[in-house]
mmCIF file of C-alpha atoms in Angstrom:
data_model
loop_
_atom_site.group_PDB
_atom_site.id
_atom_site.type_symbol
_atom_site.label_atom_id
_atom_site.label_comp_id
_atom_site.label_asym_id
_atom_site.label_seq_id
_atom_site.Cartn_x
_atom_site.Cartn_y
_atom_site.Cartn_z
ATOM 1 C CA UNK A 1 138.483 35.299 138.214
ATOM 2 C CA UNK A 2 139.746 38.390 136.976
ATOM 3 C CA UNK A 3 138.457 38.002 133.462
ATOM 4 C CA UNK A 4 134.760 36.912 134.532
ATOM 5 C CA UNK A 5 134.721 40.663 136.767
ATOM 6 C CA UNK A 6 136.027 42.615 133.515
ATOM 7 C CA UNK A 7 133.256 40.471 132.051
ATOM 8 C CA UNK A 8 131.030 41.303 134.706
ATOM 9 C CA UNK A 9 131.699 45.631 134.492
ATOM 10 C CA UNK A 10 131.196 45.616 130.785
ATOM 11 C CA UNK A 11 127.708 43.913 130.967
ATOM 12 C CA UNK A 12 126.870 46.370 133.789
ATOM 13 C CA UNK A 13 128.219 49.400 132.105
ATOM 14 C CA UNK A 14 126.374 48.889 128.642
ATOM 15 C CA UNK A 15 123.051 47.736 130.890
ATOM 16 C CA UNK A 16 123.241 51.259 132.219
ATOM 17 C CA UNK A 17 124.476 53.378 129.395
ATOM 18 C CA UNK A 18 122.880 52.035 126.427
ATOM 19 C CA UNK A 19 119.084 52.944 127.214
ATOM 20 C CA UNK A 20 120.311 56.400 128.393
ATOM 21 C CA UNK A 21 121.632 56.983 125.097
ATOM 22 C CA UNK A 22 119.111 55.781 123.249
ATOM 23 C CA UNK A 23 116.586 57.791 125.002
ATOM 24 C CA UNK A 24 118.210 60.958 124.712
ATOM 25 C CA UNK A 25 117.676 61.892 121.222
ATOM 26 C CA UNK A 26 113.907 61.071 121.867
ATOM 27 C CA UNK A 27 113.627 63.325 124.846
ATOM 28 C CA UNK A 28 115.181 66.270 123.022
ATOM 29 C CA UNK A 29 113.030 65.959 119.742
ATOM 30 C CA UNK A 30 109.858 65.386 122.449
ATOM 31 C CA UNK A 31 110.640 69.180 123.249
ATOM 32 C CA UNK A 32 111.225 69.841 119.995
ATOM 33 C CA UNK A 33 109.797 69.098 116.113
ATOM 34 C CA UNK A 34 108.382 65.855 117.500
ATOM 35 C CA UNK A 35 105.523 68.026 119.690
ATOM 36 C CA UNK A 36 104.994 70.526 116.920
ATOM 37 C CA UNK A 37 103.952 67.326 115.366
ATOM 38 C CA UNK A 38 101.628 66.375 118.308
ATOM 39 C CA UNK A 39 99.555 70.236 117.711
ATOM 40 C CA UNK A 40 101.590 72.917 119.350
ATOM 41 C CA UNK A 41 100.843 75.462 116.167
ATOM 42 C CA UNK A 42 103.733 78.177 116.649
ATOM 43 C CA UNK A 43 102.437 81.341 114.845
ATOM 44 C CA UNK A 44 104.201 83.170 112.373
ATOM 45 C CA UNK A 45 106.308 85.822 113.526
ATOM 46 C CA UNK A 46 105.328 89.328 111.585
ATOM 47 C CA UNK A 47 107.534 91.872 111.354
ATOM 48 C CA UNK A 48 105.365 95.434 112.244
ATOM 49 C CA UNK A 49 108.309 97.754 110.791
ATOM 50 C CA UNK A 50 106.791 96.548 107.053
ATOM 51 C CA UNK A 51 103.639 98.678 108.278
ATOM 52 C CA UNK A 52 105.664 102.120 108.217
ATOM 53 C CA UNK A 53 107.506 101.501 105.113
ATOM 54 C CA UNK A 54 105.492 102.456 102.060
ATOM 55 C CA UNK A 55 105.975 104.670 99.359
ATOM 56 C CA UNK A 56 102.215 105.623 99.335
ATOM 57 C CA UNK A 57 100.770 107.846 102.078
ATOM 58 C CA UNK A 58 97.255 108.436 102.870
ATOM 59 C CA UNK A 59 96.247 112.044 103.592
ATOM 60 C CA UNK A 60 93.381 111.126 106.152
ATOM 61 C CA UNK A 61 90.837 113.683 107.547
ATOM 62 C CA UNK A 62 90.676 113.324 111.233
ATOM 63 C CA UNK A 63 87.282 114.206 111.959
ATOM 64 C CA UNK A 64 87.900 114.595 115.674
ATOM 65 C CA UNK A 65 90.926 117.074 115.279
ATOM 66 C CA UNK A 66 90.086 118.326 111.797
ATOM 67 C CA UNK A 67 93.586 117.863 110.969
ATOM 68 C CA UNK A 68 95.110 116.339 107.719
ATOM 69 C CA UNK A 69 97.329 113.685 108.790
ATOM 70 C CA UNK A 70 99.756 111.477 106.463
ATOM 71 C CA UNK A 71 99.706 107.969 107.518
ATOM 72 C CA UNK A 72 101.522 105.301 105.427
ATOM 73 C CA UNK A 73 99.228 102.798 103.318
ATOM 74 C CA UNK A 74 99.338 99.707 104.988
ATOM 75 C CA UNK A 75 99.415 101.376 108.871
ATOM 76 C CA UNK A 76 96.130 102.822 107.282
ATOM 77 C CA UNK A 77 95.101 99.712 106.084
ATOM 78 C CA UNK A 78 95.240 98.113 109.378
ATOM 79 C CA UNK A 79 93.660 100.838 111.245
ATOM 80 C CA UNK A 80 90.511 100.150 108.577
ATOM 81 C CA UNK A 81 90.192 96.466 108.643
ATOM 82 C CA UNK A 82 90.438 96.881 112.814
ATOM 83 C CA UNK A 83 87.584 99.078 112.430
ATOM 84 C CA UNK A 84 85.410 97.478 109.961
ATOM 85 C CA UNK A 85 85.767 93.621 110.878
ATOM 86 C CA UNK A 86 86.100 91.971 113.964
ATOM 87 C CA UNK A 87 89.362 90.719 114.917
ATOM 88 C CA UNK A 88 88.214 87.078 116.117
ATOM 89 C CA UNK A 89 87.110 86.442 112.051
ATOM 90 C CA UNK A 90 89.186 83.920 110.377
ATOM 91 C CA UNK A 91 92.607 85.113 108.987
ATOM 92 C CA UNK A 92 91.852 84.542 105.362
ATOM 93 C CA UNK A 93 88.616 86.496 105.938
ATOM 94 C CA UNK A 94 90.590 89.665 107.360
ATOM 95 C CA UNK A 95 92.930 89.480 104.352
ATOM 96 C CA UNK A 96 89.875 89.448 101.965
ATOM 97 C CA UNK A 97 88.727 92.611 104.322
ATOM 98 C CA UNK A 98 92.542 94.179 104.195
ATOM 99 C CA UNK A 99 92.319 93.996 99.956
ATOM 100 C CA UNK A 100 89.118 95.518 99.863
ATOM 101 C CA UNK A 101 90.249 98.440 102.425
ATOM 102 C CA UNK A 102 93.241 98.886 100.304
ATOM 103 C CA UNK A 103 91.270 98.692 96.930
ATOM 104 C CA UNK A 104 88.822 100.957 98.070
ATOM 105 C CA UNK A 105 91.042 103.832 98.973
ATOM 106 C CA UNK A 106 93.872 103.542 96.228
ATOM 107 C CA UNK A 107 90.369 103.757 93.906
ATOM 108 C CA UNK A 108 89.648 107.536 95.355
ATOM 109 C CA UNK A 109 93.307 108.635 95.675
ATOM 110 C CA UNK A 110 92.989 108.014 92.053
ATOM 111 C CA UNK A 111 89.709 109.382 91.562
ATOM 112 C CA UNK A 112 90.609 112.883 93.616
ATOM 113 C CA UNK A 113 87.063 113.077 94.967
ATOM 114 C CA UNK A 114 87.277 115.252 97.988
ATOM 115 C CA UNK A 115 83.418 115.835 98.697
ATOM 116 C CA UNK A 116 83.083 117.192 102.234
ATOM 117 C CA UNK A 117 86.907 117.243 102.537
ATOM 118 C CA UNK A 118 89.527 119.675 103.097
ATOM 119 C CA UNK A 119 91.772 120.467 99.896
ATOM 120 C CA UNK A 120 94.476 117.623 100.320
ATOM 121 C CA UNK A 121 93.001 115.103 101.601
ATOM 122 C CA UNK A 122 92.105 111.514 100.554
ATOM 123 C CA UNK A 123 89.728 110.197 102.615
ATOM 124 C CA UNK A 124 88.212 110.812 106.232
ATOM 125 C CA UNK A 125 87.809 108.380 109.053
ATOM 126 C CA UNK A 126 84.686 108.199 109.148
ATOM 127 C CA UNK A 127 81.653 105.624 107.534
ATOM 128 C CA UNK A 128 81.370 108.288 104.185
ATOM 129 C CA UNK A 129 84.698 106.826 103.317
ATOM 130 C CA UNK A 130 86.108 104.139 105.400
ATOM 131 C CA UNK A 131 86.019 104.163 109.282
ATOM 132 C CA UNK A 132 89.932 104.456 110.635
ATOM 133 C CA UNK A 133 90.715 104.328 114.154
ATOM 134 C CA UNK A 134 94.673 104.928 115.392
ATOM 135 C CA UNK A 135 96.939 102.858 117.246
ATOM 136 C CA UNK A 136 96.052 104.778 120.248
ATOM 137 C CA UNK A 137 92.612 104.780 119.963
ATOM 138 C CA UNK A 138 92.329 100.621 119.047
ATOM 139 C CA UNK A 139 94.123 100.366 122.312
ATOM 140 C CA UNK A 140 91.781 102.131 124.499
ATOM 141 C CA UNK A 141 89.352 100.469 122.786
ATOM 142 C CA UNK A 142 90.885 96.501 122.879
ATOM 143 C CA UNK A 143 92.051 97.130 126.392
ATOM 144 C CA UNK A 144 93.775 93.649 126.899
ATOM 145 C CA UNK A 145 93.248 91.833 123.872
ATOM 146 C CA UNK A 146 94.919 94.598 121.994
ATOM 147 C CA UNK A 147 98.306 92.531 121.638
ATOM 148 C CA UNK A 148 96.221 89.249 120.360
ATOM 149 C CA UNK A 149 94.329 91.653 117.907
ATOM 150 C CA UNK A 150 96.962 94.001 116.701
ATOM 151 C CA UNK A 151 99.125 90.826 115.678
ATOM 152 C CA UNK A 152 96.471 89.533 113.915
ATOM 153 C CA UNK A 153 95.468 92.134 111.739
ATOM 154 C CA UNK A 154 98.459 93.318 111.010
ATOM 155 C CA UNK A 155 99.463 89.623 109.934
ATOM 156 C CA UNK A 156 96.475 89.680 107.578
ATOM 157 C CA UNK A 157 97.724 93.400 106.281
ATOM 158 C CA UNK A 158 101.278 92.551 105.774
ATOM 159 C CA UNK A 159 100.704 89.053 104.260
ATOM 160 C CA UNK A 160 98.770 90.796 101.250
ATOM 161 C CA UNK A 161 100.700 94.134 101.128
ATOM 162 C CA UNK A 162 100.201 95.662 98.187
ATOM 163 C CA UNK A 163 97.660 93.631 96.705
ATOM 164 C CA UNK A 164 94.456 95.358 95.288
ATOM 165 C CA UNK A 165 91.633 94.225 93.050
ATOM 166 C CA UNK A 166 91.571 95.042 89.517
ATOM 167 C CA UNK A 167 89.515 94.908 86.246
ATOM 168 C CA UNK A 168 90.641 95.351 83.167
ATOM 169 C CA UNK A 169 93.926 96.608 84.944
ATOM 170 C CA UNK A 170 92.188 99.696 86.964
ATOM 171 C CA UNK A 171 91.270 99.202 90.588
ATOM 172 C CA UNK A 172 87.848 98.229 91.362
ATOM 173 C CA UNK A 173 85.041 100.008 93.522
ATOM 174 C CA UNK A 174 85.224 97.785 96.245
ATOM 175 C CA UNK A 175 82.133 97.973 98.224
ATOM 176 C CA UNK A 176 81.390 95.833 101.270
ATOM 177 C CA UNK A 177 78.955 95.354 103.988
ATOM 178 C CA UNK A 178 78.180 93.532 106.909
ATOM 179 C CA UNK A 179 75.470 90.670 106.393
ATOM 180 C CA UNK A 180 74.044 88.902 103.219
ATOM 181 C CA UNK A 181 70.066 87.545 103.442
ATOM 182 C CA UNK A 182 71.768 84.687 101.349
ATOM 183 C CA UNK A 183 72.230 86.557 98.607
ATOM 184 C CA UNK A 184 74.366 89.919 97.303
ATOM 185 C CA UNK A 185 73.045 92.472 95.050
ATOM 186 C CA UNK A 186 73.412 93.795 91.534
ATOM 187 C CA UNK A 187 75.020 97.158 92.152
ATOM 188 C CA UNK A 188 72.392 98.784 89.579
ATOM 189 C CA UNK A 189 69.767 96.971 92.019
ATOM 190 C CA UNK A 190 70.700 99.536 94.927
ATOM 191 C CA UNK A 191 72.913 102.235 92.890
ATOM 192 C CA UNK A 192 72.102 104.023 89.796
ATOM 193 C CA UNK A 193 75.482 102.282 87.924
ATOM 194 C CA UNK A 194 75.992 98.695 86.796
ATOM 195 C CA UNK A 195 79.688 97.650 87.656
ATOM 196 C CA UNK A 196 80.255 93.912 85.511
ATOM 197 C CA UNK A 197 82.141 92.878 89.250
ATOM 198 C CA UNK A 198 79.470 94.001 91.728
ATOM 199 C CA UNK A 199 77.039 90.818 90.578
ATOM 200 C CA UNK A 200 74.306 89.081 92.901
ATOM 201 C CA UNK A 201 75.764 85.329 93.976
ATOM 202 C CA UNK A 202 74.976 83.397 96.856
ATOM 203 C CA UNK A 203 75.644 83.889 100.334
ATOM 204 C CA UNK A 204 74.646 81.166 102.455
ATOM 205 C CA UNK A 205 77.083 81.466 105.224
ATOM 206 C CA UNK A 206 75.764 84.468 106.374
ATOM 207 C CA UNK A 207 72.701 82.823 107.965
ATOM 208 C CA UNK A 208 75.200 81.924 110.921
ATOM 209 C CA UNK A 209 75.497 85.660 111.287
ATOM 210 C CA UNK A 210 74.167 87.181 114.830
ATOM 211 C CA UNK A 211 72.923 89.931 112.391
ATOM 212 C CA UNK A 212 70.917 88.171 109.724
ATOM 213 C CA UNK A 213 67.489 88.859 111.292
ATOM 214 C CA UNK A 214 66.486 92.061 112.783
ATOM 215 C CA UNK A 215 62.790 92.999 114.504
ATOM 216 C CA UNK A 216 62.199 96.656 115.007
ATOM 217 C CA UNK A 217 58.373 98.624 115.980
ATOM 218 C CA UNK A 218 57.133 101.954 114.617
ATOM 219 C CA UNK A 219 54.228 103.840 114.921
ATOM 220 C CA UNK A 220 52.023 103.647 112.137
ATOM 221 C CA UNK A 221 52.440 107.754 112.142
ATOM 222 C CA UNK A 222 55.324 108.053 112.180
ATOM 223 C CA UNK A 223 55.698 105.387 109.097
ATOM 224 C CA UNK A 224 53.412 107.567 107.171
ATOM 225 C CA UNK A 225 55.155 110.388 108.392
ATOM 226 C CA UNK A 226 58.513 109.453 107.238
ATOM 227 C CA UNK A 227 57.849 107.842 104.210
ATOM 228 C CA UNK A 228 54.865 110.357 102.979
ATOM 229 C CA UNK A 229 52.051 107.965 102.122
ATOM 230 C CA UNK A 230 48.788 106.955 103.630
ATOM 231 C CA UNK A 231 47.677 103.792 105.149
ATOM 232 C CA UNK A 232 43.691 103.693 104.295
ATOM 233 C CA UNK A 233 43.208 100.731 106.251
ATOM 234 C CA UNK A 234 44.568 98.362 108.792
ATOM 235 C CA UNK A 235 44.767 95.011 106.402
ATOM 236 C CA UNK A 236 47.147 96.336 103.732
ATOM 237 C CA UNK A 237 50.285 98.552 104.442
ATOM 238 C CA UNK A 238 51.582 98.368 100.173
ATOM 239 C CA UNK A 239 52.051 96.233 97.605
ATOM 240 C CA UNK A 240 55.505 94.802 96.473
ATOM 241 C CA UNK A 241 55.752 95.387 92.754
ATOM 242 C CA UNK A 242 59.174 93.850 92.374
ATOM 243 C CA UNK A 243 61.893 92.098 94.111
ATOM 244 C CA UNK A 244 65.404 92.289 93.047
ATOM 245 C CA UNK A 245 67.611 89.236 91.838
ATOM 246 C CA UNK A 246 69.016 89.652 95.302
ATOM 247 C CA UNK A 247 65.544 88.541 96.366
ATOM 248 C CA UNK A 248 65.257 92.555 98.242
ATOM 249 C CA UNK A 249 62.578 94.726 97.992
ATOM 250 C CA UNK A 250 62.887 96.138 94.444
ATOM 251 C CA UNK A 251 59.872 98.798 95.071
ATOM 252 C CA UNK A 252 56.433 98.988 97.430
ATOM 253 C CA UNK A 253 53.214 101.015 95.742
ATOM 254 C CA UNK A 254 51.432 102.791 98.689
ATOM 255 C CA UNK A 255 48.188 103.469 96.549
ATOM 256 C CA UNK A 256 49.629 104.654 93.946
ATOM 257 C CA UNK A 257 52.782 105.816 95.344
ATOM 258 C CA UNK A 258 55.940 104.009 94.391
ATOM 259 C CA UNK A 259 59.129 103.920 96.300
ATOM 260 C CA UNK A 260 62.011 101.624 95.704
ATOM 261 C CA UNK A 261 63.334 99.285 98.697
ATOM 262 C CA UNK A 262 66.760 101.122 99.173
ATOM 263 C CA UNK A 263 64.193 104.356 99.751
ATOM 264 C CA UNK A 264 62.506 102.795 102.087
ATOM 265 C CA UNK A 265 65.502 101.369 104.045
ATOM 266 C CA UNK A 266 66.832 104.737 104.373
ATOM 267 C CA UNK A 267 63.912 106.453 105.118
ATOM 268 C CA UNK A 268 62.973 104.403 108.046
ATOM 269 C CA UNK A 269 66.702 103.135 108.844
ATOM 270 C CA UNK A 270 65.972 99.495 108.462
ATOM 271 C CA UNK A 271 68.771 97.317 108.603
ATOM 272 C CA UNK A 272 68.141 95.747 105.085
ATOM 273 C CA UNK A 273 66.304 96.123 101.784
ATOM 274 C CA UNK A 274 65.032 92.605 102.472
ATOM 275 C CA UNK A 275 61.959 93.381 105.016
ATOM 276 C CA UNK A 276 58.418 92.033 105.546
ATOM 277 C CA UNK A 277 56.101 94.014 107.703
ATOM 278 C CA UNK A 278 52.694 93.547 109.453
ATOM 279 C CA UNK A 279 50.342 95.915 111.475
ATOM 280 C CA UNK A 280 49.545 95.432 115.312
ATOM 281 C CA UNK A 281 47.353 97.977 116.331
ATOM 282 C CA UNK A 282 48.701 101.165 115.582
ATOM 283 C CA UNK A 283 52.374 99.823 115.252
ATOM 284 C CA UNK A 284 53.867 98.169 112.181
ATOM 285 C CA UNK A 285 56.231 95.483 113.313
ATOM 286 C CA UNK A 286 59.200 95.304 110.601
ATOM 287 C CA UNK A 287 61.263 92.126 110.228
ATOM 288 C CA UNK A 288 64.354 92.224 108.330
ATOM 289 C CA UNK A 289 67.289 89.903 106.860
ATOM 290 C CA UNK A 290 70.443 90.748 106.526
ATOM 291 C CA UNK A 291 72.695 93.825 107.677
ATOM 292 C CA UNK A 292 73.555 96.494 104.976
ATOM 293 C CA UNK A 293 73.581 97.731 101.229
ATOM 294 C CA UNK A 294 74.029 93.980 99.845
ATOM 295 C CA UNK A 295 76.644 95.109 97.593
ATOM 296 C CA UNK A 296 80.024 93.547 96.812
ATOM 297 C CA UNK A 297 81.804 91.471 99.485
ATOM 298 C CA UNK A 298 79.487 90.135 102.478
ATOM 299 C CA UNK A 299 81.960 90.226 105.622
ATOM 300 C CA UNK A 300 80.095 87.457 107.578
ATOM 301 C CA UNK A 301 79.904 85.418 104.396
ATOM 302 C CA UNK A 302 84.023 86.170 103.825
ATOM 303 C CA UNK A 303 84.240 84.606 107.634
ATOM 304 C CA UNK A 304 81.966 81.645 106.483
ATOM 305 C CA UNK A 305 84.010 81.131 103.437
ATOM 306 C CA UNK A 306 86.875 81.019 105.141
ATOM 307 C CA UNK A 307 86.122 78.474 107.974
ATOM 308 C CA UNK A 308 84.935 76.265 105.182
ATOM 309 C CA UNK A 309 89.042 75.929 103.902
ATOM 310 C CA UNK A 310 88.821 78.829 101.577
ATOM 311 C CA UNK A 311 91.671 81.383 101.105
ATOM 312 C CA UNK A 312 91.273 85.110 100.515
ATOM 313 C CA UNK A 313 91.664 85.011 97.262
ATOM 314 C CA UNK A 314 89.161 82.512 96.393
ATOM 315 C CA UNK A 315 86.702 84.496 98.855
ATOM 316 C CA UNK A 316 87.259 88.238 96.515
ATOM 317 C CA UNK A 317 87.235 86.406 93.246
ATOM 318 C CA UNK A 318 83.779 84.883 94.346
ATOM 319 C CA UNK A 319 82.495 88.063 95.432
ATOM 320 C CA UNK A 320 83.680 90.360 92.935
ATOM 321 C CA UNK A 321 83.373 88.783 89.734
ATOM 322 C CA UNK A 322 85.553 88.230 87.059
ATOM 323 C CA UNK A 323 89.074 90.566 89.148
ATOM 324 C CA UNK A 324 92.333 90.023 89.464
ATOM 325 C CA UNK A 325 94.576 90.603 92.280
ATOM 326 C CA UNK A 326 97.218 93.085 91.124
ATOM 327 C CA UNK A 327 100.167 95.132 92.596
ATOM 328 C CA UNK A 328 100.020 99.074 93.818
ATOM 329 C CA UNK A 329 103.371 98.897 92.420
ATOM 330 C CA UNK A 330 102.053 99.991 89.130
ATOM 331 C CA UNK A 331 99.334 102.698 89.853
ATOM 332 C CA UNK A 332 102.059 104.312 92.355
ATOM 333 C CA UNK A 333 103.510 106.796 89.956
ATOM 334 C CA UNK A 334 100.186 108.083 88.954
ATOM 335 C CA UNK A 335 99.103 108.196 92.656
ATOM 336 C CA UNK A 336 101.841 110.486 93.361
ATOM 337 C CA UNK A 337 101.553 112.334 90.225
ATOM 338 C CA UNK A 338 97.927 113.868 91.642
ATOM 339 C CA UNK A 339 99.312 114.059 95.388
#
């Protein structure tokens, strides 16, 4: 008898044990690897010291306090890229957007243009250079998202620090803008100089863009008014003469006067050099597509670009043409040697 109840505990014993051990492993990688497998996406973890420490400061131009203040390259760089693109746009997008920024002002520190700034500084923070807004200011501004958004850009900032865009090893004038009509522009189309980077392509992503059609009324007055021509009669407002390759308005002729599409964008503050307009009455009903100057990077098209699978540097290659992505490393000594 006594051998059949030894018998009898070790059956029980390994009936019991056995699936315990065997499902213990799987519980702990079930908490573990296994559900990162099953979608639980843990994001990076950034390290914001990296923002202070740079070798390069930017001498901004508060316009506020109308003080000079020095603020490190890449805590300026973030404070740009929060205040020129939206923080819910795709990561690669925002890098794209934090290269440009960075491009755009290591380009004037370079330069030493200072028009309508006090001796010293760089750049102001407003839209004649590039609009900056502080730490402080993003978080009155953010309110509760700020932690969600502050990450995130500074992510984007800190995953390309450094980086600008070059050609033939100087940094490029990075323009950018808000909203394509489905197309960019020839800098020479809307500026007086031809840069062999700033070249019309396609934008087609931008038609997703809450900003790619606008609809604005003026008087027919104050249309004459404010672009100094005469309207004889009721059926014909002007005549396009040209359109650019960025299918814009190239120039109108108002019986016999001639003015060029970016002059009439200004002059009437349309949204875009790509309008249509028709008379009701003794209002002139514009209709425009897109949201800006056309040149160089479209933001909304970056975004579109980059929910398609693209990465940020497929998205400022496409947009400025024939660059390369280079280090501030090697323009830092002569950036210092004009501070």
């Amino acid at each position: 008898m006594k051998p059949i109840f030894i018998l009898f505990v070790l059956v029980v014993s390994v009936t019991i044990i056995l699936p315990t051990l065997l499902a213990f492993p799987n519980s702990k990688a079930s908490s573990g690897k296994l559900q990162e497998g099953q979608g639980t996406t843990k994001q990076p973890s950034i390290d914001i010291a990296k923002l202070e420490d740079s070798s390069i400061e930017v001498a901004l131009y508060r316009s506020v306090s109308k003080i000079v203040e020095p603020i490190p390259l890449e805590k300026y760089i973030v404070g740009v890229v929060a205040s020129e693109m939206p923080a819910d746009f795709e990561i690669e997008a925002l890098k794209a957007q934090a290269l440009a920024a960075r491009t755009y002002i290591v380009n004037q520190m370079l330069r030493g243009e200072q028009k309508g700034l006090p001796k010293g500084a760089h750049a102001s923070d407003t839209i004649d250079y590039q609009v900056y807004k502080s730490d402080e200011q993003l978080k009155e501004l953010w309110g509760k998202d700020y932690d969600w958004k502050m990450s995130k850009i500074s992510r984007a900032v800190i995953e390309t620090a450094g980086e600008i865009l070059t050609y033939d090893g100087e940094p490029i004038t990075a323009t950018f803008f808000s909203t394509s009509n489905g197309f960019t522009e020839n800098s020479e189309d809307y500026w007086e100089n031809p840069y062999p980077y700033l070249k019309s392509v396609e934008s087609p992503w931008d038609k997703d863009s809450p900003k790619f059609y606008n609809r604005q009324q003026i008087s027919v007055s104050q249309f004459e008014k404010k672009l100094g021509v005469t309207i004889k009669n009721a059926s014909s407002i002007g005549t396009i003469v040209e359109k650019t390759p960025g299918k814009r308005i190239g120039s109108v002729n108002f019986n016999g006067k001639i003015l060029t599409g970016k002059q009439i964008r200004e002059k009437l503050d349309l949204k875009s050099a790509d309008f249509m307009w028709e008379r009701n009455g003794d209002s002139i009903i514009i209709t425009t597509k897109g949201y800006g100057h056309g040149v160089g990077m479209s933001q909304y098209g970056a975004n579109g670009m980059a929910k398609s699978g693209k990465t940020y540097e497929e998205i400022v290659k496409y947009y400025y043409q024939g660059i390369e992505i280079a280090s501030t490393e090697v323009l830092e000594e002569k950036i210092v040697v004009r501070r």
